[in-house]
PDB file of C-alpha atoms in Angstrom:
ATOM      1  CA  MET A  17      18.799 -68.230 -61.539  1.00 58.00           C
ATOM      2  CA  GLN A  18      16.618 -70.007 -63.951  1.00 68.00           C
ATOM      3  CA  TYR A  19      12.928 -70.656 -63.547  1.00 62.00           C
ATOM      4  CA  ASN A  20      11.614 -73.860 -65.011  1.00 71.00           C
ATOM      5  CA  THR A  21       8.004 -73.273 -64.699  1.00 81.00           C
ATOM      6  CA  LEU A  22       5.621 -70.458 -64.928  1.00 77.00           C
ATOM      7  CA  GLU A  23       4.629 -70.994 -61.309  1.00 82.00           C
ATOM      8  CA  GLU A  24       8.224 -70.551 -60.170  1.00 78.00           C
ATOM      9  CA  LEU A  25       8.468 -67.372 -62.165  1.00 73.00           C
ATOM     10  CA  GLU A  26       5.201 -66.158 -60.783  1.00 78.00           C
ATOM     11  CA  ALA A  27       6.331 -66.994 -57.244  1.00 79.00           C
ATOM     12  CA  TYR A  28       9.567 -65.116 -57.880  1.00 78.00           C
ATOM     13  CA  PHE A  29       7.701 -61.995 -59.101  1.00 75.00           C
ATOM     14  CA  LYS A  30       5.338 -62.184 -56.194  1.00 79.00           C
ATOM     15  CA  GLN A  31       8.224 -62.385 -53.791  1.00 84.00           C
ATOM     16  CA  GLU A  32      10.018 -59.478 -55.458  1.00 80.00           C
ATOM     17  CA  ILE A  33       6.839 -57.437 -55.558  1.00 83.00           C
ATOM     18  CA  ARG A  34       6.276 -58.221 -51.860  1.00 82.00           C
ATOM     19  CA  LYS A  35       9.847 -57.150 -51.005  1.00 83.00           C
ATOM     20  CA  VAL A  36       9.543 -53.907 -52.965  1.00 79.00           C
ATOM     21  CA  SER A  37       6.048 -53.291 -51.549  1.00 80.00           C
ATOM     22  CA  GLU A  38       7.165 -53.986 -48.011  1.00 82.00           C
ATOM     23  CA  LYS A  39      10.122 -51.668 -48.485  1.00 83.00           C
ATOM     24  CA  GLU A  40       7.862 -48.943 -49.895  1.00 82.00           C
ATOM     25  CA  LEU A  41       5.280 -49.599 -47.180  1.00 80.00           C
ATOM     26  CA  GLU A  42       8.015 -49.292 -44.546  1.00 84.00           C
ATOM     27  CA  GLU A  43       9.101 -45.973 -46.056  1.00 85.00           C
ATOM     28  CA  VAL A  44       5.477 -44.813 -46.139  1.00 80.00           C
ATOM     29  CA  ARG A  45       5.051 -45.931 -42.506  1.00 85.00           C
ATOM     30  CA  ARG A  46       8.204 -44.038 -41.511  1.00 87.00           C
ATOM     31  CA  GLU A  47       6.971 -40.967 -43.426  1.00 85.00           C
ATOM     32  CA  ILE A  48       3.546 -41.262 -41.792  1.00 84.00           C
ATOM     33  CA  GLU A  49       5.220 -41.653 -38.369  1.00 85.00           C
ATOM     34  CA  LYS A  50       7.351 -38.568 -39.061  1.00 86.00           C
ATOM     35  CA  ILE A  51       4.306 -36.582 -40.161  1.00 84.00           C
ATOM     36  CA  LYS A  52       2.326 -37.885 -37.186  1.00 83.00           C
ATOM     37  CA  ASN A  53       5.137 -36.924 -34.769  1.00 84.00           C
ATOM     38  CA  LYS A  54       5.452 -33.516 -36.400  1.00 85.00           C
ATOM     39  CA  VAL A  55       1.684 -32.918 -36.192  1.00 80.00           C
ATOM     40  CA  VAL A  56       1.576 -34.150 -32.578  1.00 80.00           C
ATOM     41  CA  THR A  57       4.495 -31.854 -31.692  1.00 86.00           C
ATOM     42  CA  GLU A  58       2.812 -28.912 -33.414  1.00 84.00           C
ATOM     43  CA  LEU A  59      -0.481 -29.725 -31.689  1.00 81.00           C
ATOM     44  CA  GLU A  60       1.290 -29.985 -28.346  1.00 82.00           C
ATOM     45  CA  GLU A  61       3.046 -26.649 -28.953  1.00 85.00           C
ATOM     46  CA  THR A  62      -0.239 -25.058 -30.026  1.00 84.00           C
ATOM     47  CA  ALA A  63      -2.001 -26.564 -27.021  1.00 81.00           C
ATOM     48  CA  LYS A  64       0.779 -25.313 -24.710  1.00 83.00           C
ATOM     49  CA  LEU A  65       0.609 -21.869 -26.289  1.00 83.00           C
ATOM     50  CA  ASN A  66      -3.180 -21.802 -26.035  1.00 82.00           C
ATOM     51  CA  ALA A  67      -3.008 -23.075 -22.465  1.00 82.00           C
ATOM     52  CA  LYS A  68      -0.451 -20.357 -21.632  1.00 85.00           C
ATOM     53  CA  ILE A  69      -2.677 -17.716 -23.231  1.00 86.00           C
ATOM     54  CA  ILE A  70      -5.683 -19.012 -21.279  1.00 87.00           C
ATOM     55  CA  VAL A  71      -3.686 -19.221 -18.033  1.00 83.00           C
ATOM     56  CA  ASP A  72      -2.264 -15.716 -18.588  1.00 85.00           C
ATOM     57  CA  GLN A  73      -5.745 -14.393 -19.286  1.00 89.00           C
ATOM     58  CA  GLU A  74      -7.125 -16.144 -16.194  1.00 86.00           C
ATOM     59  CA  LEU A  75      -4.246 -14.732 -14.121  1.00 85.00           C
ATOM     60  CA  LYS A  76      -4.937 -11.227 -15.446  1.00 88.00           C
ATOM     61  CA  GLU A  77      -8.613 -11.608 -14.551  1.00 88.00           C
ATOM     62  CA  ILE A  78      -7.701 -12.932 -11.105  1.00 87.00           C
ATOM     63  CA  ASP A  79      -5.238 -10.045 -10.618  1.00 86.00           C
ATOM     64  CA  SER A  80      -7.873  -7.565 -11.773  1.00 88.00           C
ATOM     65  CA  ASP A  81     -10.513  -9.075  -9.470  1.00 85.00           C
ATOM     66  CA  HIS A  82      -7.980  -9.078  -6.641  1.00 84.00           C
ATOM     67  CA  ALA A  83      -7.075  -5.422  -7.255  1.00 86.00           C
ATOM     68  CA  ILE A  84     -10.770  -4.477  -7.321  1.00 90.00           C
ATOM     69  CA  SER A  85     -11.365  -6.409  -4.090  1.00 86.00           C
ATOM     70  CA  LEU A  86      -8.365  -4.738  -2.439  1.00 85.00           C
ATOM     71  CA  SER A  87      -9.566  -1.333  -3.584  1.00 87.00           C
ATOM     72  CA  ARG A  88     -13.058  -1.981  -2.217  1.00 88.00           C
ATOM     73  CA  LEU A  89     -11.578  -3.269   1.013  1.00 86.00           C
ATOM     74  CA  ALA A  90      -9.366  -0.181   1.331  1.00 84.00           C
ATOM     75  CA  ASP A  91     -12.332   2.102   0.608  1.00 85.00           C
ATOM     76  CA  ASP A  92     -14.500   0.316   3.179  1.00 84.00           C
ATOM     77  CA  ASN A  93     -11.667   0.420   5.685  1.00 82.00           C
ATOM     78  CA  ASN A  94     -11.096   4.143   5.069  1.00 81.00           C
ATOM     79  CA  ARG A  95     -14.822   4.833   5.496  1.00 86.00           C
ATOM     80  CA  ARG A  96     -14.864   2.930   8.793  1.00 86.00           C
ATOM     81  CA  LEU A  97     -11.709   4.684   9.979  1.00 81.00           C
ATOM     82  CA  MET A  98     -13.065   8.098   8.995  1.00 81.00           C
ATOM     83  CA  ALA A  99     -16.339   7.350  10.801  1.00 82.00           C
ATOM     84  CA  LYS A 100     -14.396   6.221  13.887  1.00 82.00           C
ATOM     85  CA  ARG A 101     -12.186   9.323  13.694  1.00 78.00           C
ATOM     86  CA  GLN A 102     -15.294  11.510  13.418  1.00 80.00           C
ATOM     87  CA  GLU A 103     -16.894   9.699  16.357  1.00 84.00           C
ATOM     88  CA  LEU A 104     -13.783  10.093  18.529  1.00 81.00           C
ATOM     89  CA  THR A 105     -13.362  13.750  17.555  1.00 79.00           C
ATOM     90  CA  GLU A 106     -17.010  14.536  18.262  1.00 85.00           C
ATOM     91  CA  GLY A 107     -16.686  12.751  21.607  1.00 85.00           C
ATOM     92  CA  LEU A 108     -13.567  14.750  22.464  1.00 83.00           C
ATOM     93  CA  PHE A 109     -15.168  18.089  21.635  1.00 81.00           C
ATOM     94  CA  ALA A 110     -18.398  17.112  23.419  1.00 85.00           C
ATOM     95  CA  ASP A 111     -16.298  16.452  26.558  1.00 87.00           C
ATOM     96  CA  VAL A 112     -14.541  19.810  26.167  1.00 85.00           C
ATOM     97  CA  ARG A 113     -17.907  21.529  25.659  1.00 88.00           C
ATOM     98  CA  ASN A 114     -19.302  19.935  28.836  1.00 89.00           C
ATOM     99  CA  LYS A 115     -16.200  20.978  30.794  1.00 89.00           C
ATOM    100  CA  LEU A 116     -16.533  24.551  29.530  1.00 85.00           C
ATOM    101  CA  LEU A 117     -20.200  24.608  30.544  1.00 88.00           C
ATOM    102  CA  ALA A 118     -19.270  23.246  33.967  1.00 89.00           C
ATOM    103  CA  TYR A 119     -16.490  25.827  34.321  1.00 88.00           C
ATOM    104  CA  ALA A 120     -18.898  28.636  33.319  1.00 89.00           C
ATOM    105  CA  ALA A 121     -20.981  27.764  36.379  1.00 90.00           C
ATOM    106  CA  THR A 122     -18.080  28.302  38.860  1.00 92.00           C
ATOM    107  CA  ASP A 123     -16.911  31.320  40.828  1.00 92.00           C
ATOM    108  CA  ASP A 124     -13.519  31.042  39.059  1.00 93.00           C
ATOM    109  CA  TYR A 125     -15.308  31.739  35.792  1.00 89.00           C
ATOM    110  CA  LYS A 126     -16.916  34.911  37.203  1.00 93.00           C
ATOM    111  CA  THR A 127     -13.523  36.046  38.483  1.00 93.00           C
ATOM    112  CA  MET A 128     -11.895  35.377  35.101  1.00 93.00           C
ATOM    113  CA  MET A 129     -14.641  37.327  33.296  1.00 92.00           C
ATOM    114  CA  GLY A 130     -14.137  40.284  35.660  1.00 91.00           C
ATOM    115  CA  GLU A 131     -10.338  40.303  35.206  1.00 92.00           C
ATOM    116  CA  LYS A 132     -10.504  40.099  31.410  1.00 92.00           C
ATOM    117  CA  THR A 133     -13.110  42.861  31.099  1.00 91.00           C
ATOM    118  CA  ARG A 134     -11.131  45.151  33.461  1.00 89.00           C
ATOM    119  CA  LYS A 135      -8.016  44.771  31.301  1.00 90.00           C
ATOM    120  CA  LEU A 136      -9.986  45.527  28.152  1.00 87.00           C
ATOM    121  CA  ALA A 137     -11.686  48.508  29.806  1.00 85.00           C
ATOM    122  CA  GLN A 138      -8.268  50.116  30.245  1.00 85.00           C
ATOM    123  CA  ARG A 139      -7.559  49.815  26.501  1.00 84.00           C
ATOM    124  CA  PHE A 140     -10.997  50.711  25.144  1.00 77.00           C
ATOM    125  CA  ARG A 141     -12.651  53.555  27.030  1.00 68.00           C
ATOM    126  CA  ALA A 142     -15.674  54.650  25.011  1.00 68.00           C
ATOM    127  CA  ASP A 143     -18.177  53.720  22.336  1.00 78.00           C
ATOM    128  CA  ALA A 144     -17.954  49.967  22.941  1.00 87.00           C
ATOM    129  CA  VAL A 145     -20.525  47.188  23.236  1.00 92.00           C
ATOM    130  CA  LEU A 146     -19.938  44.281  25.641  1.00 91.00           C
ATOM    131  CA  ILE A 147     -21.824  41.176  24.487  1.00 92.00           C
ATOM    132  CA  VAL A 148     -22.412  38.068  26.642  1.00 95.00           C
ATOM    133  CA  GLY A 149     -24.486  34.920  26.334  1.00 94.00           C
ATOM    134  CA  LYS A 150     -27.925  34.408  27.869  1.00 95.00           C
ATOM    135  CA  ARG A 151     -26.388  32.421  30.755  1.00 92.00           C
ATOM    136  CA  ASP A 152     -24.189  35.410  31.734  1.00 93.00           C
ATOM    137  CA  GLU A 153     -26.876  38.110  31.501  1.00 93.00           C
ATOM    138  CA  SER A 154     -26.857  38.461  35.295  1.00 93.00           C
ATOM    139  CA  LEU A 155     -23.085  39.225  35.207  1.00 93.00           C
ATOM    140  CA  LEU A 156     -23.478  42.034  32.661  1.00 93.00           C
ATOM    141  CA  PRO A 157     -24.090  44.966  35.114  1.00 92.00           C
ATOM    142  CA  GLU A 158     -21.006  44.023  37.143  1.00 92.00           C
ATOM    143  CA  LEU A 159     -18.821  43.630  34.051  1.00 90.00           C
ATOM    144  CA  LEU A 160     -19.937  47.005  32.628  1.00 88.00           C
ATOM    145  CA  ARG A 161     -18.754  48.846  35.806  1.00 89.00           C
ATOM    146  CA  SER A 162     -15.152  48.527  34.571  1.00 85.00           C
ATOM    147  CA  PHE A 163     -15.953  50.473  31.394  1.00 82.00           C
ATOM    148  CA  SER A 164     -16.764  54.146  30.899  1.00 79.00           C
ATOM    149  CA  GLU A 165     -20.367  55.311  30.758  1.00 79.00           C
ATOM    150  CA  GLY A 166     -20.623  55.118  26.947  1.00 80.00           C
ATOM    151  CA  THR A 167     -20.166  51.328  26.936  1.00 86.00           C
ATOM    152  CA  GLN A 168     -23.321  49.315  26.415  1.00 89.00           C
ATOM    153  CA  GLY A 169     -24.116  45.736  27.277  1.00 91.00           C
ATOM    154  CA  THR A 170     -26.195  43.275  25.286  1.00 94.00           C
ATOM    155  CA  VAL A 171     -27.019  39.563  25.113  1.00 95.00           C
ATOM    156  CA  ASP A 172     -26.303  37.296  22.141  1.00 94.00           C
ATOM    157  CA  PRO A 173     -28.095  33.921  22.290  1.00 94.00           C
ATOM    158  CA  GLN A 174     -25.420  32.535  19.939  1.00 94.00           C
ATOM    159  CA  ILE A 175     -22.934  32.622  22.834  1.00 94.00           C
ATOM    160  CA  GLU A 176     -23.821  29.351  24.531  1.00 93.00           C
ATOM    161  CA  LEU A 177     -20.654  28.225  26.321  1.00 92.00           C
ATOM    162  CA  GLY A 178     -19.535  31.445  27.964  1.00 93.00           C
ATOM    163  CA  GLY A 179     -17.114  34.296  27.586  1.00 93.00           C
ATOM    164  CA  PHE A 180     -17.818  37.633  25.924  1.00 92.00           C
ATOM    165  CA  ARG A 181     -17.257  39.727  22.829  1.00 94.00           C
ATOM    166  CA  LEU A 182     -16.304  43.412  22.880  1.00 91.00           C
ATOM    167  CA  GLU A 183     -17.042  45.490  19.795  1.00 91.00           C
ATOM    168  CA  VAL A 184     -15.536  48.965  19.431  1.00 87.00           C
ATOM    169  CA  LYS A 185     -17.440  50.287  16.422  1.00 83.00           C
ATOM    170  CA  LYS A 186     -15.574  53.558  16.100  1.00 81.00           C
ATOM    171  CA  ASP A 187     -12.233  51.747  15.722  1.00 79.00           C
ATOM    172  CA  ARG A 188     -13.775  48.713  13.970  1.00 86.00           C
ATOM    173  CA  ILE A 189     -12.304  46.385  16.560  1.00 87.00           C
ATOM    174  CA  ILE A 190     -13.845  43.144  17.747  1.00 89.00           C
ATOM    175  CA  VAL A 191     -12.307  41.278  20.662  1.00 91.00           C
ATOM    176  CA  ASP A 192     -13.835  37.805  20.753  1.00 92.00           C
ATOM    177  CA  GLU A 193     -13.256  36.071  24.085  1.00 91.00           C
ATOM    178  CA  THR A 194     -16.173  33.641  23.738  1.00 93.00           C
ATOM    179  CA  PHE A 195     -15.615  29.988  24.525  1.00 91.00           C
ATOM    180  CA  ASP A 196     -17.762  29.189  21.468  1.00 92.00           C
ATOM    181  CA  SER A 197     -15.332  30.884  19.057  1.00 91.00           C
ATOM    182  CA  THR A 198     -12.300  29.478  20.840  1.00 90.00           C
ATOM    183  CA  LEU A 199     -13.721  25.960  20.700  1.00 88.00           C
ATOM    184  CA  ASN A 200     -14.547  26.310  16.983  1.00 90.00           C
ATOM    185  CA  GLU A 201     -11.028  27.608  16.247  1.00 89.00           C
ATOM    186  CA  GLU A 202      -9.487  24.751  18.215  1.00 86.00           C
ATOM    187  CA  ARG A 203     -11.664  22.251  16.355  1.00 84.00           C
ATOM    188  CA  GLU A 204     -10.430  23.624  13.004  1.00 85.00           C
ATOM    189  CA  LYS A 205      -6.811  23.548  14.188  1.00 84.00           C
ATOM    190  CA  PHE A 206      -7.320  20.009  15.467  1.00 80.00           C
ATOM    191  CA  TYR A 207      -8.645  18.814  12.101  1.00 76.00           C
ATOM    192  CA  ALA A 208      -5.837  20.605  10.283  1.00 77.00           C
ATOM    193  CA  ASN A 209      -2.996  19.402  12.551  1.00 75.00           C
ATOM    194  CA  SER A 210      -4.204  16.227  14.268  1.00 68.00           C
ATOM    195  CA  ASN A 211      -2.129  13.850  12.095  1.00 62.00           C
ATOM    196  CA  LEU A 212      -5.073  11.440  12.120  1.00 56.00           C
ATOM    197  CA  ILE A 213      -4.277  10.518   8.549  1.00 54.00           C
ATOM    198  CA  ILE A 214      -5.912   7.520   6.954  1.00 51.00           C
ATOM    199  CA  GLY A 215      -3.607   5.734   4.612  1.00 49.00           C
TER     200      GLY A 215
END
C-alpha cells in the first residue's frame, strides 16, 4: 500500500502504533490481572490460615476456660458433698449416742452390766480394776460383788456413754466394754467401709 501524503503515512504509523500499544496494553492488563488474582488468592489463603490459627487459639482458650470451670465446679461439688456427708454422718452418730445414753438409763442396761461383769469375774479372779463412768458410780458396789476381794473399782470421767473397762495389771490385760470405745471404733469402721465415695 502506498501513501501519497505525509499525513496518510503519519495516520498509518499512528494506527500501527495504536494496534501494537493496545496489544501490549492488553498483555500488560492480562499480566496485571494474573498477578492481581495470584495476590488475592495468596491473601485469601493467608487470611484463611490466620483465621484458622486465631480460631484454633480461641478454641484452645475456650477449652482451657471450660476445663478450669469444670474443675472448679467439680471441686465445689465435692466440697458440698463432703460437707453433706459429714453432716449426715455426725447426725447418725449423734442419734446413736443419744440412744446409747437412753439405754444406759434403763433396767436392761443394769442387767447387761451385771451379766458381763459376772462372766469376766469368772475369767479374772484377782488383781483387777473395774472402771465405770461417773453416771454408773452407783452401780459399782453391786458390780464388784462378782469379783474376788482384790478387785478394785474406780470412776473414769472419760466414760460418758456407759459400759466399763476391766484392767488386769498383772497379766497386762485390758477388757474395754465401754460404749464410748465401741462407738469410736464403729465410727472409724463406718468411715473406712461406708462406700460414701465422692467421684
